[in-house]
Short mmCIF file of C-alpha atoms in Angstrom, two decimals:
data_model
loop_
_atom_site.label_atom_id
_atom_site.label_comp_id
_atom_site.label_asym_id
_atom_site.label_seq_id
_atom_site.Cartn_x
_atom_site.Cartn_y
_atom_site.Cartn_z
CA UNK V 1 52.91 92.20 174.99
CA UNK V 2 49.32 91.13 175.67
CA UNK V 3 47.25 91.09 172.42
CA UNK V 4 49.85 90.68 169.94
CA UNK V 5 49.59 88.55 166.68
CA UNK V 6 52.79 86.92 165.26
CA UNK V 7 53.36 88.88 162.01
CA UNK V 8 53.84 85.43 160.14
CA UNK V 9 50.68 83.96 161.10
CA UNK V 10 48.55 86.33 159.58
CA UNK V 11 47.34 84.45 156.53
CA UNK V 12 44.32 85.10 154.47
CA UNK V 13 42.49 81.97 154.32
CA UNK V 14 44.00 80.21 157.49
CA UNK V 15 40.89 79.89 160.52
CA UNK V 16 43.81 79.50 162.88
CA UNK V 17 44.82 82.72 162.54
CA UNK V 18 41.65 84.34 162.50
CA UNK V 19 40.58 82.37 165.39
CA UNK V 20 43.59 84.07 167.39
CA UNK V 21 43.39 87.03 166.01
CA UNK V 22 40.20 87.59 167.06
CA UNK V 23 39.25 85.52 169.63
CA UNK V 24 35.51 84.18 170.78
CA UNK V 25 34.45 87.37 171.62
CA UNK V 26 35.48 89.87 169.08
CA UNK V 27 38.31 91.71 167.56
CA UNK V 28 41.58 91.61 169.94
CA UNK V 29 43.75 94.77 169.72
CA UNK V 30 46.97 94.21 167.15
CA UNK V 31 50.70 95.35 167.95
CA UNK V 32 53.41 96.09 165.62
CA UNK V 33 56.65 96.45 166.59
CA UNK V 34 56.51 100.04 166.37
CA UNK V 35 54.51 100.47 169.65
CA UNK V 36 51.20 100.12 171.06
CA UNK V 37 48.22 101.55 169.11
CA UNK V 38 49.74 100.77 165.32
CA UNK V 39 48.99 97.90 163.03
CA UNK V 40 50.93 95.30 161.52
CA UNK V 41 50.42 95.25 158.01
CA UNK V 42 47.53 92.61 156.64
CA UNK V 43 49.56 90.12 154.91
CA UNK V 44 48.05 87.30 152.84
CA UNK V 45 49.40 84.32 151.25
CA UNK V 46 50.37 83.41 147.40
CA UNK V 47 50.33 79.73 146.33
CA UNK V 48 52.67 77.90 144.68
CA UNK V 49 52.15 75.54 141.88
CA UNK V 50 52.61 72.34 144.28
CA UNK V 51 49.56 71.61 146.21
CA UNK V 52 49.17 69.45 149.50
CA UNK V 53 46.48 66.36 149.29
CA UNK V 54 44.36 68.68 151.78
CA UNK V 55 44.22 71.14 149.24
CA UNK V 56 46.59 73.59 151.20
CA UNK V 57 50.06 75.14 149.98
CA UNK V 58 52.89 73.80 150.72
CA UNK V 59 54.69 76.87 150.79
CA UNK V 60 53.50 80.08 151.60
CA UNK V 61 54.83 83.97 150.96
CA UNK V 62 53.69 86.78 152.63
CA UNK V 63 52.79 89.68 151.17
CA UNK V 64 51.77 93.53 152.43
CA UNK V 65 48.50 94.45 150.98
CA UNK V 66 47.08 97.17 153.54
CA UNK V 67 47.27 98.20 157.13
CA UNK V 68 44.95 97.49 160.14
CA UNK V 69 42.55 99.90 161.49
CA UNK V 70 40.91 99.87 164.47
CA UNK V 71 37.43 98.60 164.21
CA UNK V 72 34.65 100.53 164.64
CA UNK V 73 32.68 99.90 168.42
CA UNK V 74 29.70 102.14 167.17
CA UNK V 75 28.65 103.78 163.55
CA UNK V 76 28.84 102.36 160.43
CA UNK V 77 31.86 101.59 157.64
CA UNK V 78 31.11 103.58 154.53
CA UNK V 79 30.93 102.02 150.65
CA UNK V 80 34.18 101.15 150.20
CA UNK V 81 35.72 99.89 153.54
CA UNK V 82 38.46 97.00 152.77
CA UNK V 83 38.09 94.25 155.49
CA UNK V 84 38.88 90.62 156.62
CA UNK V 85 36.57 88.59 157.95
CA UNK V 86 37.28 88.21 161.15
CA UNK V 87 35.42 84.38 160.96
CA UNK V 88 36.51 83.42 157.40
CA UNK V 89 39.74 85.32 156.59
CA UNK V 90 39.14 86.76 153.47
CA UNK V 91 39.67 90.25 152.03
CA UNK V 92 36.48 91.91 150.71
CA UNK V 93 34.90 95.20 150.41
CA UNK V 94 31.85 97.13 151.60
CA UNK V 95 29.20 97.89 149.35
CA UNK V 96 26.28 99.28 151.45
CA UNK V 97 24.67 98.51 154.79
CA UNK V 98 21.20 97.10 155.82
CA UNK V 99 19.80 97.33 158.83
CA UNK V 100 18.50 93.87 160.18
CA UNK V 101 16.22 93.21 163.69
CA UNK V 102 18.13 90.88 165.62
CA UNK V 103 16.40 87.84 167.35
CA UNK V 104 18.48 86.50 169.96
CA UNK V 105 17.25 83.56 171.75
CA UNK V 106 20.29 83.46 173.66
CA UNK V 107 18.82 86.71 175.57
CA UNK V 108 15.28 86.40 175.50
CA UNK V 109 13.34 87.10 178.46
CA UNK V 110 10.84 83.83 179.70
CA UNK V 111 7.35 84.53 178.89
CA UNK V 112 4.36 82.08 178.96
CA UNK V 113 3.82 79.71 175.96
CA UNK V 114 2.52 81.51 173.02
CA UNK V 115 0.28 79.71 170.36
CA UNK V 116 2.22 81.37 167.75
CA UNK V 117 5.12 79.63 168.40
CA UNK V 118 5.32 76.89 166.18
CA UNK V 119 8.38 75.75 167.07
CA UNK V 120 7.52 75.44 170.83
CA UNK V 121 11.43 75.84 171.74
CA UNK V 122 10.99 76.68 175.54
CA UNK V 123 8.31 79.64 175.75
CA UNK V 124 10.81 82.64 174.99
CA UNK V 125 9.41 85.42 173.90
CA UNK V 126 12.10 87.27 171.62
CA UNK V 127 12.59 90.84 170.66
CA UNK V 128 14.29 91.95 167.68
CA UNK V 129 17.26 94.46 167.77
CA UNK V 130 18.24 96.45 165.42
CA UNK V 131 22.18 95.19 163.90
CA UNK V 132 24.08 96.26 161.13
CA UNK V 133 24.84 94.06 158.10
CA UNK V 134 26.63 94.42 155.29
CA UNK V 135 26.43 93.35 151.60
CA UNK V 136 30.29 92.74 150.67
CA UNK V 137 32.16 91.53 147.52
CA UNK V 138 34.52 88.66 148.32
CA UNK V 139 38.07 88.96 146.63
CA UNK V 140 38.22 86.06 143.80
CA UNK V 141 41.98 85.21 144.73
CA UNK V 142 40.57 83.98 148.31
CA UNK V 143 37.23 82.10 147.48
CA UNK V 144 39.70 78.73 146.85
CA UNK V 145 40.94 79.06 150.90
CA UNK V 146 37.11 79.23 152.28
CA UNK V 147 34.96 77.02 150.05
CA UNK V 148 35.06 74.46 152.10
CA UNK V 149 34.08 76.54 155.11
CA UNK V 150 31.25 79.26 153.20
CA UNK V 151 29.77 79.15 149.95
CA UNK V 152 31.11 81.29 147.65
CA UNK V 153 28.16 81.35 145.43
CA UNK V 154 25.38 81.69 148.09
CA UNK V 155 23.27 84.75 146.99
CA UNK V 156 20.71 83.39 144.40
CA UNK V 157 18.13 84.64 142.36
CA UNK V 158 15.42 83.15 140.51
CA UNK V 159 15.54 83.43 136.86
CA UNK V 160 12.91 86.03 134.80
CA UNK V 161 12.15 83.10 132.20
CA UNK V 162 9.11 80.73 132.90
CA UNK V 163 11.02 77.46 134.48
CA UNK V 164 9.93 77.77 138.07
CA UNK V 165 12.48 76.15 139.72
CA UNK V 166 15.77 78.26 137.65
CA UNK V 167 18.13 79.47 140.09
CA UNK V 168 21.22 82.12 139.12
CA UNK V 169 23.93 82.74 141.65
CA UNK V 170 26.39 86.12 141.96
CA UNK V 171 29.71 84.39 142.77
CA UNK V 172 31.24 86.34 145.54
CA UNK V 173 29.14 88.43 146.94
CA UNK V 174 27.89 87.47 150.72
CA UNK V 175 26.50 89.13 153.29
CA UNK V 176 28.56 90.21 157.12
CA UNK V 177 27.70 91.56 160.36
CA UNK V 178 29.89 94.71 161.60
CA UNK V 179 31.33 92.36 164.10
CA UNK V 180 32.87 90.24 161.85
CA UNK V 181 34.25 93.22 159.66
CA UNK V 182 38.05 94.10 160.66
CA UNK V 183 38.94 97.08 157.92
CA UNK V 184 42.00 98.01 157.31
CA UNK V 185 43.51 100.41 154.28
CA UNK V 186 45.75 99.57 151.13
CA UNK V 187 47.30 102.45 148.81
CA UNK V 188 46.26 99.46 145.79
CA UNK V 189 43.60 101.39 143.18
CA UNK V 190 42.12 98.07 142.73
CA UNK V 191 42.53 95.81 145.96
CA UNK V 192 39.63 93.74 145.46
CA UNK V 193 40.05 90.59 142.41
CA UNK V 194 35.98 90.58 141.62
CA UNK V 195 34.57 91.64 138.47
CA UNK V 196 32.24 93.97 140.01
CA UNK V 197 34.58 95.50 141.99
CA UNK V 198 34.93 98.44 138.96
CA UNK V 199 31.89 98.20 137.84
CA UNK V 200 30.38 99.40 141.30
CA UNK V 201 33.79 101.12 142.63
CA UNK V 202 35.49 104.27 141.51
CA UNK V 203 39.00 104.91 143.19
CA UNK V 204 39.22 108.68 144.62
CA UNK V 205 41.79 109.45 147.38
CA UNK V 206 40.37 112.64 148.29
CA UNK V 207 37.62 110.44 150.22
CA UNK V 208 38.11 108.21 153.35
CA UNK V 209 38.15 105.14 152.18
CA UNK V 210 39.09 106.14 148.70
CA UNK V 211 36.30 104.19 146.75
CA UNK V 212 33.02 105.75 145.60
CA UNK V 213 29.76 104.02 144.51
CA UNK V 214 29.51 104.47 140.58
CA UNK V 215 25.80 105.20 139.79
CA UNK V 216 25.73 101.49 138.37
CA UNK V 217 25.70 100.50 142.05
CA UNK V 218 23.20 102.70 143.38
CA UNK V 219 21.05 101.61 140.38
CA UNK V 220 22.09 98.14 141.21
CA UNK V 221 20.83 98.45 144.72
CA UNK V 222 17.80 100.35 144.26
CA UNK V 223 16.83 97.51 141.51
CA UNK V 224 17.16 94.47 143.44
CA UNK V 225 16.14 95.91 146.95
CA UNK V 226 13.48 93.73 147.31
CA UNK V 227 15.35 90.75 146.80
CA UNK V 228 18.57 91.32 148.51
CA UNK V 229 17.16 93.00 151.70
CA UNK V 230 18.20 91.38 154.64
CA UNK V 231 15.27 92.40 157.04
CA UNK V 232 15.38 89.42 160.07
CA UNK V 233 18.53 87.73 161.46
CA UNK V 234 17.26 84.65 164.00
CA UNK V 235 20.54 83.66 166.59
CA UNK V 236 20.13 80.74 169.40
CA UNK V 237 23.08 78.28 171.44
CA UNK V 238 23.06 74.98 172.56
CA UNK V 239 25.65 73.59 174.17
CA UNK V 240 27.93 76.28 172.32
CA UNK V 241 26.63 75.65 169.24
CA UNK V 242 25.41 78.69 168.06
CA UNK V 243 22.81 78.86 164.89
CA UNK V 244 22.19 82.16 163.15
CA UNK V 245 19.67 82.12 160.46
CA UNK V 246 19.04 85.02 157.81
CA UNK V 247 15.90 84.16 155.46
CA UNK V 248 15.52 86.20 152.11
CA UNK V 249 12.43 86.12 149.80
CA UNK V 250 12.98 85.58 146.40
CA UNK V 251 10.03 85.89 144.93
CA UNK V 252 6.90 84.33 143.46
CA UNK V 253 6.22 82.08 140.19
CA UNK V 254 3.29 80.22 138.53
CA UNK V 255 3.49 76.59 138.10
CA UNK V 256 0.83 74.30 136.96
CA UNK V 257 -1.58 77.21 137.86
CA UNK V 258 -0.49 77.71 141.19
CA UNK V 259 1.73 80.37 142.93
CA UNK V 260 4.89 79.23 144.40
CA UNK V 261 7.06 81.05 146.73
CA UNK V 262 10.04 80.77 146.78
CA UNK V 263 12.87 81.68 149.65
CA UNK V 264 16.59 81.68 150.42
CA UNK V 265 18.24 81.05 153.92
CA UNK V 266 21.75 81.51 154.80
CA UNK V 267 22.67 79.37 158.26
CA UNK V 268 26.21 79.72 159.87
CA UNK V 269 27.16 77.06 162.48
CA UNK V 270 29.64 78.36 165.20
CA UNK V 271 31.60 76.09 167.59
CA UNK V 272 32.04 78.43 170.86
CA UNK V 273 34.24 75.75 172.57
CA UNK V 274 37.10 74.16 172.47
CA UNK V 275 36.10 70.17 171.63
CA UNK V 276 35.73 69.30 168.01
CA UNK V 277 32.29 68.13 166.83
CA UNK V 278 30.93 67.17 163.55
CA UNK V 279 27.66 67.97 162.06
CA UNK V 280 25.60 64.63 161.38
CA UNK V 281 22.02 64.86 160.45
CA UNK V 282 19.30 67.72 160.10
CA UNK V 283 15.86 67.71 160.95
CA UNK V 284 13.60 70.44 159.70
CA UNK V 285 9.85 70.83 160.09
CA UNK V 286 8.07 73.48 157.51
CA UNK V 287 5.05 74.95 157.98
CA UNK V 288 2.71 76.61 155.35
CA UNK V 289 -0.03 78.73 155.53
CA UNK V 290 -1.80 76.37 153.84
CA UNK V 291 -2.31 74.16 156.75
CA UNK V 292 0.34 71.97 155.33
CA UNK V 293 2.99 70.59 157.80
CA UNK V 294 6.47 68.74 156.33
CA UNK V 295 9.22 66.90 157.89
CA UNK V 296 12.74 66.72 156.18
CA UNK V 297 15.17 64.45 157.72
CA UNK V 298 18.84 63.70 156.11
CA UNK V 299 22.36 63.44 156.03
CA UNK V 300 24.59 66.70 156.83
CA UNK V 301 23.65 69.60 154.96
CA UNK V 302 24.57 70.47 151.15
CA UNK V 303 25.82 67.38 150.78
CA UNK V 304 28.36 68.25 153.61
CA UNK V 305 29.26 67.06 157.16
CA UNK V 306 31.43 69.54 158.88
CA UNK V 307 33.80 69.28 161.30
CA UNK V 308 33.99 72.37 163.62
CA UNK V 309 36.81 72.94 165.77
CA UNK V 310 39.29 75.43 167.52
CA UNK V 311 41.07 75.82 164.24
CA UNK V 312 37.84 76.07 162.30
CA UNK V 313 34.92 76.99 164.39
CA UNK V 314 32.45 77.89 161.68
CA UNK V 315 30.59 76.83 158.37
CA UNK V 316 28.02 78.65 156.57
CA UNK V 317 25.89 77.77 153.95
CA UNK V 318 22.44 78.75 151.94
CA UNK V 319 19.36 76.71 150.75
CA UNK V 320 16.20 77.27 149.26
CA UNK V 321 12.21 76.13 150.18
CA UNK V 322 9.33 77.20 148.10
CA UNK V 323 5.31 76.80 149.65
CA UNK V 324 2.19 77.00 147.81
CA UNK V 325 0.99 79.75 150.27
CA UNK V 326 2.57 83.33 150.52
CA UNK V 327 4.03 82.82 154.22
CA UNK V 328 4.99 80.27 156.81
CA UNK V 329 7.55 79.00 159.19
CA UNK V 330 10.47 76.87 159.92
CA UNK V 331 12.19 74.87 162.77
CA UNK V 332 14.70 72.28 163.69
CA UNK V 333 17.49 71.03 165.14
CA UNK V 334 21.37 69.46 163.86
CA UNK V 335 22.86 66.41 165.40
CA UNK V 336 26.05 66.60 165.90
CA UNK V 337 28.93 63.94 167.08
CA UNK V 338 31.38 64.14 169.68
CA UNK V 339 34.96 62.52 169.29
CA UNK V 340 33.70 59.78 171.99
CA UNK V 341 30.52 58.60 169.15
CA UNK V 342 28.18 60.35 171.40
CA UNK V 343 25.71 62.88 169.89
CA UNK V 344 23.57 66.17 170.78
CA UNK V 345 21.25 67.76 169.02
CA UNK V 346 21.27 71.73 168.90
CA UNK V 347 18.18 73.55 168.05
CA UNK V 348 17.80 75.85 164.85
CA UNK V 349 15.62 79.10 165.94
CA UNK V 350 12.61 79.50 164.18
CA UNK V 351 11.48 81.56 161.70
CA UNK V 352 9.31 83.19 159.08
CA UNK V 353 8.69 82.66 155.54
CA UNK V 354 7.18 86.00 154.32
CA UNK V 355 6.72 87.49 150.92
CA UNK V 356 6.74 90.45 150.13
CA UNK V 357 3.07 91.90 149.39
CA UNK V 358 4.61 94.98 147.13
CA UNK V 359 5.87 92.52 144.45
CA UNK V 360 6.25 94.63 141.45
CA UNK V 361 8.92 92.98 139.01
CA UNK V 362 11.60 89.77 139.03
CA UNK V 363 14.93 90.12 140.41
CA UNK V 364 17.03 91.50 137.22
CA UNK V 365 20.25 90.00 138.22
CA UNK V 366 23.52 92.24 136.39
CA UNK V 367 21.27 93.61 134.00
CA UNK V 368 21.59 97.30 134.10
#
């Protein structure tokens, strides 16, 4: 039957199966054998003590932990909402939304040059659109199958104390877009392994899904707003390589009586073809409203060079830049390598460094 998924090759953790299961274009329909318009159960894997050198099981057992649903063309999921990534393969839940404005230079409309286009990437002029997002937890038990593919640890703060340059992560916690999100259901109280997953969640089944936000979540969000908003998403291919950027500010600090800004961006590399490539070198150009103008050139990224391929088409990761000047901008492009030695390079979309003018107090982290 067209769109079915072999029962045994739905594994938590395993981009091959995600990659099927969902295709390059979105969420492919699931059959059971029950019939058209049911859901397999979501089965993930348990590993035994006896690891491969690659860091994979050697065996694998399946086990039931919820049942598809059928993913959501329009609206929103609620707090709550159990999901796999449909990218990553791992189980996680749905804290709250934000709304993000889209800018997709893959559907700009040509416009004349602008001057305020630092980047000068082919005189588009782009218009955000709103998208949904999602800030998630990610279940502990799955973070060993995707570190190598997403950071695990790549919401950071800066720290209330004086050192400038003190960064504290939130292990697990990332953010999605309602694309990626397939949700499904589980009868499991506690289906999530995270240590906030309690602390924020509060099983009732007379709701749908049957996890509430404790008021230590709303007081959570309402906290850190500021520093966990994700306002501007930036998207653009080349040669299906596809670049999405999502910039946060973090904040501001003194340092030998100066202000320095700091900000975090999250980039996810997609492979929309079939050929492997590897990521090789990055080339970034900053721009601060100071006038000031710097080049970085280096090896990989994170101390990384990914391979992205048909089996695993993506890698995501987060880094931080700081300016003496409360705004600016940033550009680039990735080399990558084909299997023949020859290389490309695909463009990063540009975008803004801005602070926010409102500043009141410092991110506060788990303090409630």
């Amino acid at each position: 039957m067209a769109g079915c998924v072999a029962r045994r090759a739905l594994t938590v953790g395993s981009l091959r199966w995600s990659r099927s299961l969902t295709g390059a274009r979105g969420p492919r329909p699931l059959c059971a054998a029950g019939g058209a318009g049911t859901f397999p159960p979501v089965a993930t894997t348990t590993t035994r003590r006896h690891l491969s050198s690659r860091n994979r099981p050697e065996g694998k057992v399946l086990e039931t932990v919820g049942v598809f649903e059928v993913p959501k063309q329009n609206g929103k999921y609620e707090t709550g909402q159990l999901f796999l990534h449909s990218v990553f393969g791992y189980r996680g839940v749905v804290l709250f939304p934000w709304q993000a404005r889209l800018y997709d230079r893959d559907v700009a409309s040509v416009a004349p040059e602008k001057a305020e286009n630092p980047a000068g990437h082919g005189s588009k002029e782009v218009k955000g659109k709103t998208h949904t997002y999602y800030q998630v937890l990610i279940d502990a038990r799955d973070c060993p199958h995707i570190s190598q593919r997403s950071q695990t640890e790549a919401v950071t703060f800066l720290a209330n104390h004086d050192d400038s340059r003190a960064l504290y992560a939130i292990p697990g916690l990332d953010y999605v877009s309602h694309e990626d999100i397939l949700p499904y259901t589980s009868t499991d109280q506690v289906p999530i392994q995270h240590e906030l997953f309690e602390r924020f969640l509060l099983y009732d089944q007379t709701k749908a899904p049957p996890f509430a936000a404790r008021e230590t979540l709303r007081a959570w969000q309402e906290k850190n707003h500021p520093w966990l908003e994700l306002s501007d998403v930036h998207r653009e291919t080349t040669e299906n390589i596809r670049v999405t950027v999502i910039p946060f500010y973090m904040g501001m600090r003194e340092a030998q009586n100066s202000h320095v800004y700091w900000w975090r961006y999250c980039i996810r590399l997609e492979n929309l073809d079939n050929d492997v490539v590897q990521l090789r070198e990055r080339h970034w150009r900053i721009f601060s409203l100071s006038g000031t103008l710097e080049t970085v050139r280096g090896r990989g990224v994170v101390g990384r060079e990914p391979v992205l391929s048909k089996e695993q088409p993506a890698f995501q990761y987060s880094s931080h830049v700081s300016l003496q000047a409360s705004s600016g901008h940033m550009w680039g492009t990735f080399r990558f390598e084909r299997p023949d030695g020859s290389h490309f390079d695909v463009r990063i979309p540009p975008f803004s460094l801005e602070s926010n003018k409102d500043e009141k107090t410092p991110p506060s982290g788990l303090h409630w």
